[in-house]
Coordinates of C-alpha atoms and ligand atoms in Angstrom, one line a residue:
M22 CA 79.1 163.1 53.9
M23 CA 79.7 160.1 56.8
Y24 CA 82.0 161.2 59.8
A25 CA 85.2 159.0 59.2
G26 CA 85.7 155.4 60.3
V27 CA 82.1 154.9 60.7
A28 CA 81.1 151.6 59.1
K29 CA 78.6 151.5 57.0
T30 CA 76.3 148.1 56.3
N31 CA 74.1 147.0 54.0
R32 CA 72.1 144.7 57.1
P33 CA 69.0 146.0 58.7
V34 CA 69.8 148.3 61.9
R35 CA 69.3 146.6 64.7
M36 CA 71.3 148.8 67.3
D37 CA 72.7 152.4 66.4
M38 CA 75.1 153.0 69.2
R39 CA 76.8 156.4 67.2
S40 CA 74.4 159.5 68.9
D41 CA 71.9 160.3 70.7
T42 CA 70.4 162.0 67.5
V43 CA 69.4 158.9 65.3
T44 CA 66.5 158.2 67.2
Q45 CA 63.0 157.6 65.3
P46 CA 60.5 160.1 66.1
T47 CA 57.9 157.7 68.6
A48 CA 54.3 156.9 67.2
A49 CA 52.8 159.2 69.7
M50 CA 55.3 161.8 68.4
R51 CA 54.7 161.7 65.2
R52 CA 50.4 161.4 65.9
A53 CA 51.4 164.7 67.6
M54 CA 53.1 166.1 64.6
A55 CA 50.3 164.9 61.8
E56 CA 47.6 166.8 64.6
A57 CA 49.5 170.2 64.6
E58 CA 47.9 173.2 64.4
V59 CA 50.2 175.4 61.7
G60 CA 50.6 179.0 59.8
D61 CA 53.8 180.7 58.7
D62 CA 55.9 181.3 60.8
V63 CA 58.2 184.1 59.0
Y64 CA 54.7 186.1 59.7
G65 CA 54.5 184.8 63.5
D66 CA 51.6 182.7 62.5
D67 CA 52.5 179.2 63.6
P68 CA 50.6 178.7 67.2
T69 CA 52.5 175.5 67.9
V70 CA 55.8 177.3 67.0
N71 CA 54.8 180.1 69.4
A72 CA 53.9 177.4 72.0
L73 CA 57.3 175.7 71.8
Q74 CA 58.9 178.8 71.8
D75 CA 56.7 180.0 75.4
K76 CA 57.0 176.9 77.1
A77 CA 60.8 176.4 76.0
A78 CA 61.2 180.1 77.7
K79 CA 59.4 179.4 80.6
L80 CA 61.2 175.8 81.3
L81 CA 64.4 177.5 81.5
G82 CA 63.6 180.3 83.0
K83 CA 64.4 183.1 80.3
E84 CA 62.0 186.2 79.3
A85 CA 61.5 184.6 75.3
G86 CA 62.7 181.4 73.1
L87 CA 63.2 181.5 69.2
F88 CA 62.9 177.9 67.5
V89 CA 65.8 177.2 65.0
A90 CA 66.4 174.3 62.4
T91 CA 69.4 173.1 64.3
G92 CA 71.7 173.2 67.3
T93 CA 74.8 174.7 65.1
Q94 CA 71.9 177.6 63.8
S95 CA 71.1 177.8 67.3
N96 CA 74.9 178.7 68.4
L97 CA 75.0 180.7 65.3
C98 CA 72.3 183.1 66.0
A99 CA 73.7 183.2 70.0
T100 CA 76.7 184.3 69.0
L101 CA 76.2 186.6 66.3
A102 CA 73.4 188.4 68.7
H103 CA 75.8 188.6 71.1
C104 CA 78.9 190.0 69.0
Q105 CA 79.8 192.2 66.3
R106 CA 82.8 192.3 64.0
G107 CA 86.1 192.8 65.8
D108 CA 84.8 190.7 69.5
E109 CA 86.0 187.8 70.6
I110 CA 84.6 184.5 72.2
L111 CA 86.1 182.9 74.6
V112 CA 85.2 179.2 74.7
G113 CA 86.5 175.3 76.0
D114 CA 88.7 174.5 73.5
S115 CA 86.7 170.8 73.1
Y116 CA 83.4 172.7 72.8
H117 CA 81.0 171.9 70.1
I118 CA 81.1 175.8 68.7
F119 CA 84.9 176.0 68.8
R120 CA 85.5 172.6 66.9
D121 CA 82.7 171.4 65.4
E122 CA 80.2 174.1 63.8
A123 CA 82.6 175.0 60.8
G124 CA 84.0 178.5 62.5
G125 CA 80.9 179.9 62.0
A126 CA 80.5 182.8 63.7
A127 CA 84.2 184.0 62.6
V128 CA 83.0 182.8 58.7
L129 CA 79.8 184.7 58.9
G130 CA 80.1 186.9 61.8
G131 CA 84.0 188.4 61.6
V132 CA 84.3 186.9 65.5
M133 CA 87.3 185.8 67.0
M134 CA 87.5 182.9 68.9
A135 CA 89.8 181.9 71.2
P136 CA 90.2 178.6 73.2
V137 CA 90.3 178.0 76.7
L138 CA 91.7 174.4 77.9
T139 CA 88.6 172.4 79.1
G140 CA 89.7 169.9 81.5
A141 CA 88.4 166.0 81.9
S142 CA 85.2 167.1 83.5
G143 CA 84.3 169.2 80.8
A144 CA 84.9 172.4 82.8
M145 CA 87.5 175.5 82.0
R146 CA 89.0 176.6 85.1
P147 CA 88.1 180.2 86.1
D148 CA 91.8 181.3 86.3
D149 CA 92.4 180.3 82.5
I150 CA 89.3 182.0 81.6
A151 CA 90.3 185.3 83.3
A152 CA 93.6 184.9 81.8
T153 CA 91.9 184.9 78.5
V154 CA 90.3 188.1 78.3
K155 CA 92.0 190.9 76.0
P156 CA 93.2 193.6 78.1
D157 CA 91.3 196.8 76.7
D158 CA 93.9 197.6 73.8
A159 CA 94.0 198.4 70.1
H160 CA 96.4 195.6 69.2
C161 CA 93.3 192.9 70.3
A162 CA 90.5 191.8 69.6
I163 CA 87.3 193.0 72.0
S164 CA 86.4 189.8 74.5
R165 CA 82.4 190.0 74.5
L166 CA 81.2 186.7 75.5
L167 CA 81.9 183.3 77.1
C168 CA 80.6 180.0 75.6
L169 CA 79.9 177.3 78.2
E170 CA 78.6 173.9 77.5
N171 CA 76.4 171.1 79.5
T172 CA 76.6 168.3 78.9
V173 CA 80.5 168.0 77.4
A174 CA 81.1 164.7 76.7
G175 CA 78.4 163.3 78.9
H176 CA 80.1 165.0 81.7
V177 CA 77.5 167.0 84.1
Q178 CA 78.2 170.4 84.9
S179 CA 77.1 171.5 87.9
A180 CA 74.9 174.8 88.9
K181 CA 78.3 175.6 91.1
T182 CA 80.6 174.6 88.4
I183 CA 78.2 176.9 85.5
N184 CA 77.9 179.5 88.0
E185 CA 81.9 180.0 88.8
M186 CA 83.0 180.3 85.1
A187 CA 79.8 182.3 84.5
A188 CA 80.8 184.7 87.5
V189 CA 84.7 185.1 85.4
G190 CA 82.9 186.3 82.5
R191 CA 81.0 188.9 84.5
A192 CA 83.6 190.6 86.0
H193 CA 85.0 191.1 82.8
G194 CA 82.3 192.8 81.4
L195 CA 81.1 189.4 79.2
A196 CA 77.8 188.2 78.3
V197 CA 77.4 184.1 79.1
H198 CA 76.0 181.9 76.3
L199 CA 75.3 178.2 77.0
D200 CA 75.1 175.5 74.4
G201 CA 72.6 173.2 76.2
A202 CA 72.5 170.7 73.4
R203 CA 72.2 167.9 75.9
L204 CA 71.3 170.6 79.0
M205 CA 67.9 168.3 80.2
N206 CA 70.7 164.9 80.4
A207 CA 72.2 167.3 83.1
V208 CA 69.3 168.8 84.7
V209 CA 68.0 164.6 85.0
K210 CA 71.2 163.9 86.2
L211 CA 71.2 166.5 89.3
G212 CA 67.5 166.4 89.8
I213 CA 66.8 170.1 90.0
S214 CA 64.8 172.4 88.2
A215 CA 66.3 173.5 84.5
A216 CA 65.5 177.3 85.1
E217 CA 67.7 176.9 88.4
L218 CA 71.0 175.4 86.4
V219 CA 70.6 177.7 84.1
A220 CA 70.1 181.1 86.1
G221 CA 73.5 182.3 85.7
V222 CA 74.0 182.5 82.3
D223 CA 72.2 185.0 79.8
T224 CA 71.2 183.2 76.6
V225 CA 71.0 179.2 76.4
S226 CA 70.4 176.8 73.2
L227 CA 68.6 173.3 73.7
C228 CA 68.3 170.9 70.9
L229 CA 65.2 168.9 70.8
S230 CA 66.8 166.3 68.4
K231 CA 69.3 164.7 70.7
G232 CA 68.4 162.8 73.9
L233 CA 64.8 164.4 73.9
G234 CA 64.1 162.4 70.7
T235 CA 62.7 164.6 68.0
P236 CA 63.4 164.5 63.9
A237 CA 65.2 168.4 64.0
G238 CA 65.0 171.5 65.9
S239 CA 67.1 173.8 68.9
V240 CA 65.4 176.2 71.0
L241 CA 67.4 179.5 71.4
V242 CA 66.2 181.4 74.9
G243 CA 67.4 184.8 76.5
P244 CA 66.2 187.9 76.9
A245 CA 63.5 189.4 74.5
D246 CA 66.1 192.4 72.9
F247 CA 68.5 189.6 72.2
I248 CA 65.9 187.1 70.8
R249 CA 65.1 190.2 68.4
R250 CA 68.1 190.3 67.4
A251 CA 68.7 186.2 67.3
H252 CA 65.3 186.4 64.7
R253 CA 67.0 188.7 62.4
I254 CA 70.2 186.6 62.2
R255 CA 68.0 183.3 61.6
K256 CA 66.4 185.1 58.6
L257 CA 69.9 186.3 57.8
V258 CA 71.0 182.8 57.8
G259 CA 68.3 181.1 55.9
G260 CA 66.6 179.5 58.6
G261 CA 63.2 181.1 58.8
M262 CA 60.8 178.7 57.9
R263 CA 57.3 178.4 57.1
Q264 CA 54.7 175.5 58.6
I265 CA 57.0 174.4 61.1
G266 CA 54.8 173.5 63.8
V267 CA 54.5 169.9 62.8
L268 CA 58.2 170.3 63.7
A269 CA 57.3 172.5 66.8
A270 CA 54.6 169.9 68.0
A271 CA 57.1 167.0 68.1
G272 CA 59.1 169.4 70.6
I273 CA 56.5 170.1 72.5
H274 CA 55.9 166.6 73.0
A275 CA 59.1 165.5 73.7
L276 CA 59.4 168.4 76.3
D277 CA 56.3 166.8 77.7
H278 CA 57.0 163.2 77.8
H279 CA 61.1 162.4 76.9
I280 CA 62.9 164.6 79.8
D281 CA 62.4 162.1 83.0
R282 CA 63.4 159.2 80.6
L283 CA 66.5 160.7 79.9
A284 CA 67.3 158.4 83.7
D285 CA 66.9 155.0 81.6
D286 CA 69.8 156.6 78.8
H287 CA 71.9 156.9 81.9
T288 CA 70.9 153.6 83.6
H289 CA 71.8 152.1 80.4
A290 CA 75.1 153.8 79.8
L291 CA 76.1 152.2 83.4
R292 CA 75.6 149.4 83.0
L293 CA 76.8 149.5 79.8
A294 CA 80.5 150.1 80.9
E295 CA 80.3 148.1 83.7
G296 CA 79.3 144.9 81.5
L297 CA 82.1 146.5 79.0
S298 CA 84.7 146.9 81.8
K299 CA 85.2 143.0 82.4
V300 CA 86.5 142.5 78.6
K301 CA 89.9 142.7 78.9
A302 CA 90.8 144.1 76.0
I303 CA 88.8 147.4 76.9
Q304 CA 89.6 150.5 78.9
V305 CA 86.4 151.8 80.2
N306 CA 86.0 153.2 83.9
P307 CA 81.8 152.9 85.1
E308 CA 82.7 155.7 87.2
A309 CA 83.0 158.2 84.2
V310 CA 79.7 157.8 83.2
E311 CA 77.5 160.5 84.3
T312 CA 74.8 160.8 81.6
N313 CA 74.2 158.7 78.1
M314 CA 78.1 158.4 77.1
V315 CA 80.4 155.7 77.5
F316 CA 83.8 155.8 75.8
I317 CA 86.2 152.5 75.0
G318 CA 89.7 152.6 74.9
L319 CA 90.6 149.6 72.4
P320 CA 93.7 148.1 71.4
D321 CA 95.7 150.2 68.4
G322 CA 94.3 148.7 65.4
A323 CA 91.3 146.8 67.2
A324 CA 88.6 149.3 66.3
D325 CA 88.1 149.2 62.6
G326 CA 87.7 145.6 63.0
L327 CA 85.6 145.9 66.1
R328 CA 83.2 148.3 63.9
A329 CA 82.8 146.1 60.9
H330 CA 82.3 143.2 63.0
L331 CA 79.5 144.7 64.5
A332 CA 77.9 146.6 61.6
E333 CA 77.3 142.8 60.2
R334 CA 75.4 142.2 63.1
G335 CA 73.3 145.6 62.6
I336 CA 75.1 147.3 65.4
L337 CA 76.4 150.8 64.5
L338 CA 79.5 152.4 66.5
G339 CA 81.3 155.7 65.8
G340 CA 84.3 156.4 64.5
G341 CA 87.8 156.9 66.2
K342 CA 91.1 154.9 66.4
K343 CA 91.9 154.2 70.0
Q344 CA 88.5 155.2 71.6
I345 CA 84.8 154.9 70.2
R346 CA 82.1 156.7 71.9
L347 CA 78.4 154.9 72.7
V348 CA 75.7 156.9 73.4
T349 CA 72.8 155.3 74.6
H350 CA 69.2 157.1 73.8
L351 CA 65.2 156.4 73.2
D352 CA 66.1 153.8 71.0
I353 CA 68.0 151.6 73.1
T354 CA 66.6 148.7 75.7
G355 CA 68.2 146.9 78.4
D356 CA 67.8 144.0 75.6
D357 CA 70.1 146.0 73.7
I358 CA 73.2 146.7 75.9
D359 CA 72.8 143.0 77.1
L360 CA 73.3 141.7 73.5
L361 CA 75.9 144.2 72.3
T362 CA 77.8 143.8 75.6
E363 CA 77.9 140.3 74.7
E364 CA 78.8 140.5 71.3
I365 CA 82.1 142.9 72.2
S366 CA 82.9 140.2 75.0
H367 CA 82.9 137.5 72.7
Y368 CA 85.1 139.4 69.7
F369 CA 87.7 139.4 72.2
A370 CA 87.0 136.2 74.0
Ligands
PLP404 C1 77.2 170.0 72.5 C2 76.3 170.0 71.1 N1 76.3 171.3 70.7 C3 75.6 171.8 69.2 C4 75.5 170.2 68.4 C5 75.1 171.2 67.1 O1 73.7 170.3 66.9 P1 73.3 169.9 65.5 O2 73.7 168.8 64.8 O3 71.6 169.8 65.8 O4 73.7 171.1 64.8 C6 75.5 169.4 68.5 C7 75.8 168.4 67.7 O5 75.9 166.7 68.2 C8 76.5 169.4 69.9 O6 77.1 167.9 70.5

């Protein structure tokens, strides 16, 4: 199934701006995958998976890591390893765990989700977090876990912001999990180490298949006993895979070669926003572009026409009626940005 409103095209795709998940593995990444040493990971025998797990844990300053199929599976293993039936997760109301993961923690774990208002910056207010924690009362679910996200719709959450939110959770006895699907975009933007940025949280999910450009995979990191519980849950949800060193090798390659280059994606996003800000029909604020996402506001009824027009030219945009998200990534060049700006400018001229 496609997301509603996403134009399909029979034309060869020249530029895919729908997401940073659409990247093709590079030739060097494919080589690393082809040459990977593998074993049966359900037996713990895959040396490349083990190396990736150790590398990610070290990078994020946590004790242990677990390679999983997707970001959704990673967050699910995390929430179920933190919580029991009847527990409750506090989570930003715009965050992926709450809105876009099919309610997995509730469906499979009997865990409630209590949404907390997310501001325009992507953060929750500490007071709102505190007010959402339930009292020790038989009427209430047991507040157990606070879930954060970074980046949030392209917005960077600083270490200070993360630590302030986490501190409120901790003061109320909650564990803290961070959905870091695009954590490395925040790391590159802030210019601090990943470990420093996540020092205030207990567990982190890092996606390898977004800006980092692998075909699949995420790594969940945290304390060793937590990872042991998450490992059992990964099996329970059918995520015990075998010779997946071929995928883990892509992850190792991405961590070695694709982190620093995220700065190019950020530069491209800003350049796109600046170019489009000159198009009268479009609302866009270059100052709001912090990483690799640009949100453009369109006149009523214009979105479908623009999407179809660009699709005819091999350019894919994401869904949305009034607002469209444009995402830069590994396969988008500076020339692509100029071409896209030109195409959109012409369309509205
Ligand atoms: C913030 C965030 N978290 C988690 C995920 C889930 O990742 P996956 O699609 O690999 O399940 C996504 C996917 O886009 C995401 O944007």
